[in-house]
């Protein structure tokens, strides 16, 4: 298996349906706004805390109050929205910690990664145990040390990376950027190589840590 700069945990093979995202925030208005933003993505199905989703959620987005309320199952991967990013100890199932003011696209990207078993943040290299965005042509390549400087992305590659963070497949990237699918595949491959990523999900994890998808 390829080395990855993103720490992963073993997760069951995901279903091909939309990811059910439980939104558990103390601020009801913020929770509704975030749920509306997530609903704009074809692959995400948000549900507010108290809607009965609970144990059935594929991933949860919560704040400290949401964690304390225990509305989220201890087995559900969590994206934590916190005012104290990086300063507090968190539960084992918290796979990403973002600031409370994080952009909806960034939160959605973190939710997809957490649902796939990726722990987003500073972590030592580890083996990729599971990935549902596999790129066969690049599988098996070793990834370089995450501390090494990486080549800068071109403006077009930055656009492609932003779409990758939204979960867009090559056909959607091609349509959104008015390029051919072949060209879209070329840019995706270039991004993976430049970031030293083993696959698309790994590339998003690396890009998030480096602030490349903070749009």
GROMACS .gro file of N, CA, C and O in nm, residues 101-145:
model
  180
  101UNK      N    1  -1.564   2.951   1.236
  101UNK     CA    2  -1.595   3.037   1.121
  101UNK      C    3  -1.556   2.973   0.988
  101UNK      O    4  -1.561   3.039   0.885
  102UNK      N    5  -1.520   2.845   0.988
  102UNK     CA    6  -1.475   2.779   0.866
  102UNK      C    7  -1.578   2.788   0.755
  102UNK      O    8  -1.699   2.783   0.779
  103UNK      N    9  -1.530   2.801   0.631
  103UNK     CA   10  -1.616   2.809   0.514
  103UNK      C   11  -1.691   2.677   0.494
  103UNK      O   12  -1.640   2.570   0.524
  104UNK      N   13  -1.813   2.686   0.440
  104UNK     CA   14  -1.894   2.568   0.418
  104UNK      C   15  -1.828   2.465   0.329
  104UNK      O   16  -1.840   2.344   0.353
  105UNK      N   17  -1.756   2.509   0.224
  105UNK     CA   18  -1.687   2.417   0.135
  105UNK      C   19  -1.577   2.340   0.209
  105UNK      O   20  -1.556   2.221   0.187
  106UNK      N   21  -1.506   2.410   0.298
  106UNK     CA   22  -1.400   2.346   0.375
  106UNK      C   23  -1.459   2.243   0.471
  106UNK      O   24  -1.407   2.133   0.486
  107UNK      N   25  -1.571   2.279   0.535
  107UNK     CA   26  -1.637   2.186   0.627
  107UNK      C   27  -1.685   2.063   0.552
  107UNK      O   28  -1.671   1.950   0.598
  108UNK      N   29  -1.742   2.084   0.432
  108UNK     CA   30  -1.789   1.973   0.351
  108UNK      C   31  -1.673   1.881   0.313
  108UNK      O   32  -1.686   1.758   0.317
  109UNK      N   33  -1.559   1.940   0.275
  109UNK     CA   34  -1.443   1.859   0.239
  109UNK      C   35  -1.395   1.778   0.359
  109UNK      O   36  -1.361   1.660   0.346
  110UNK      N   37  -1.392   1.841   0.478
  110UNK     CA   38  -1.349   1.770   0.598
  110UNK      C   39  -1.446   1.658   0.632
  110UNK      O   40  -1.405   1.550   0.677
  111UNK      N   41  -1.575   1.681   0.608
  111UNK     CA   42  -1.675   1.577   0.635
  111UNK      C   43  -1.653   1.456   0.545
  111UNK      O   44  -1.663   1.340   0.590
  112UNK      N   45  -1.623   1.481   0.417
  112UNK     CA   46  -1.598   1.370   0.325
  112UNK      C   47  -1.474   1.291   0.369
  112UNK      O   48  -1.473   1.167   0.364
  113UNK      N   49  -1.371   1.361   0.409
  113UNK     CA   50  -1.248   1.294   0.454
  113UNK      C   51  -1.273   1.213   0.580
  113UNK      O   52  -1.230   1.099   0.592
  114UNK      N   53  -1.344   1.272   0.677
  114UNK     CA   54  -1.372   1.202   0.802
  114UNK      C   55  -1.456   1.078   0.777
  114UNK      O   56  -1.433   0.972   0.836
  115UNK      N   57  -1.554   1.088   0.687
  115UNK     CA   58  -1.638   0.973   0.655
  115UNK      C   59  -1.556   0.861   0.591
  115UNK      O   60  -1.591   0.743   0.603
  116UNK      N   61  -1.446   0.897   0.525
  116UNK     CA   62  -1.358   0.798   0.463
  116UNK      C   63  -1.252   0.746   0.559
  116UNK      O   64  -1.171   0.661   0.524
  117UNK      N   65  -1.251   0.798   0.683
  117UNK     CA   66  -1.158   0.750   0.783
  117UNK      C   67  -1.030   0.829   0.795
  117UNK      O   68  -0.939   0.788   0.865
  118UNK      N   69  -1.024   0.944   0.729
  118UNK     CA   70  -0.903   1.027   0.736
  118UNK      C   71  -0.906   1.119   0.857
  118UNK      O   72  -1.006   1.184   0.885
  119UNK      N   73  -0.794   1.124   0.929
  119UNK     CA   74  -0.778   1.219   1.038
  119UNK      C   75  -0.705   1.340   0.981
  119UNK      O   76  -0.590   1.331   0.943
  120UNK      N   77  -0.772   1.455   0.975
  120UNK     CA   78  -0.718   1.574   0.912
  120UNK      C   79  -0.644   1.657   1.016
  120UNK      O   80  -0.702   1.699   1.116
  121UNK      N   81  -0.515   1.677   0.994
  121UNK     CA   82  -0.436   1.755   1.088
  121UNK      C   83  -0.293   1.707   1.085
  121UNK      O   84  -0.256   1.620   1.006
  122UNK      N   85  -0.208   1.762   1.168
  122UNK     CA   86  -0.069   1.721   1.173
  122UNK      C   87  -0.061   1.579   1.228
  122UNK      O   88  -0.104   1.551   1.338
  123UNK      N   89  -0.006   1.490   1.151
  123UNK     CA   90   0.004   1.351   1.192
  123UNK      C   91   0.121   1.288   1.120
  123UNK      O   92   0.156   1.327   1.009
  124UNK      N   93   0.186   1.189   1.181
  124UNK     CA   94   0.296   1.121   1.115
  124UNK      C   95   0.247   1.039   0.999
  124UNK      O   96   0.130   1.000   0.995
  125UNK      N   97   0.333   1.013   0.898
  125UNK     CA   98   0.291   0.932   0.785
  125UNK      C   99   0.243   0.794   0.830
  125UNK      O  100   0.296   0.737   0.924
  126UNK      N  101   0.142   0.740   0.766
  126UNK     CA  102   0.090   0.608   0.798
  126UNK      C  103   0.036   0.544   0.672
  126UNK      O  104   0.025   0.608   0.569
  127UNK      N  105   0.001   0.419   0.680
  127UNK     CA  106  -0.051   0.346   0.566
  127UNK      C  107  -0.196   0.387   0.539
  127UNK      O  108  -0.273   0.411   0.631
  128UNK      N  109  -0.233   0.394   0.413
  128UNK     CA  110  -0.372   0.419   0.377
  128UNK      C  111  -0.447   0.289   0.394
  128UNK      O  112  -0.423   0.192   0.324
  129UNK      N  113  -0.541   0.286   0.491
  129UNK     CA  114  -0.617   0.164   0.516
  129UNK      C  115  -0.742   0.158   0.432
  129UNK      O  116  -0.796   0.051   0.407
  130UNK      N  117  -0.792   0.274   0.391
  130UNK     CA  118  -0.916   0.275   0.314
  130UNK      C  119  -0.925   0.405   0.237
  130UNK      O  120  -0.891   0.509   0.286
  131UNK      N  121  -0.971   0.395   0.113
  131UNK     CA  122  -0.990   0.515   0.032
  131UNK      C  123  -1.089   0.485  -0.078
  131UNK      O  124  -1.075   0.387  -0.150
  132UNK      N  125  -1.195   0.566  -0.090
  132UNK     CA  126  -1.295   0.540  -0.191
  132UNK      C  127  -1.279   0.631  -0.312
  132UNK      O  128  -1.365   0.635  -0.398
  133UNK      N  129  -1.166   0.704  -0.320
  133UNK     CA  130  -1.138   0.787  -0.437
  133UNK      C  131  -1.003   0.743  -0.493
  133UNK      O  132  -0.910   0.820  -0.502
  134UNK      N  133  -0.993   0.616  -0.529
  134UNK     CA  134  -0.864   0.557  -0.564
  134UNK      C  135  -0.825   0.592  -0.708
  134UNK      O  136  -0.906   0.586  -0.798
  135UNK      N  137  -0.700   0.629  -0.728
  135UNK     CA  138  -0.648   0.655  -0.862
  135UNK      C  139  -0.550   0.544  -0.897
  135UNK      O  140  -0.437   0.541  -0.847
  136UNK      N  141  -0.591   0.450  -0.983
  136UNK     CA  142  -0.510   0.333  -1.013
  136UNK      C  143  -0.375   0.369  -1.072
  136UNK      O  144  -0.275   0.303  -1.046
  137UNK      N  145  -0.374   0.476  -1.154
  137UNK     CA  146  -0.250   0.507  -1.224
  137UNK      C  147  -0.140   0.555  -1.130
  137UNK      O  148  -0.022   0.552  -1.164
  138UNK      N  149  -0.179   0.599  -1.011
  138UNK     CA  150  -0.078   0.650  -0.917
  138UNK      C  151  -0.065   0.564  -0.793
  138UNK      O  152   0.013   0.595  -0.704
  139UNK      N  153  -0.143   0.457  -0.783
  139UNK     CA  154  -0.137   0.371  -0.666
  139UNK      C  155   0.000   0.306  -0.657
  139UNK      O  156   0.060   0.267  -0.755
  140UNK      N  157   0.049   0.294  -0.534
  140UNK     CA  158   0.175   0.226  -0.513
  140UNK      C  159   0.294   0.319  -0.508
  140UNK      O  160   0.402   0.279  -0.468
  141UNK      N  161   0.277   0.447  -0.546
  141UNK     CA  162   0.389   0.541  -0.538
  141UNK      C  163   0.409   0.585  -0.394
  141UNK      O  164   0.315   0.609  -0.321
  142UNK      N  165   0.534   0.598  -0.353
  142UNK     CA  166   0.565   0.647  -0.220
  142UNK      C  167   0.545   0.796  -0.214
  142UNK      O  168   0.581   0.869  -0.306
  143UNK      N  169   0.490   0.845  -0.103
  143UNK     CA  170   0.474   0.989  -0.087
  143UNK      C  171   0.591   1.045  -0.008
  143UNK      O  172   0.638   0.984   0.087
  144UNK      N  173   0.641   1.164  -0.044
  144UNK     CA  174   0.754   1.222   0.027
  144UNK      C  175   0.714   1.272   0.163
  144UNK      O  176   0.597   1.284   0.195
  145UNK      N  177   0.815   1.303   0.244
  145UNK     CA  178   0.792   1.358   0.377
  145UNK      C  179   0.708   1.484   0.366
  145UNK      O  180   0.736   1.572   0.287
   0.00000   0.00000   0.00000
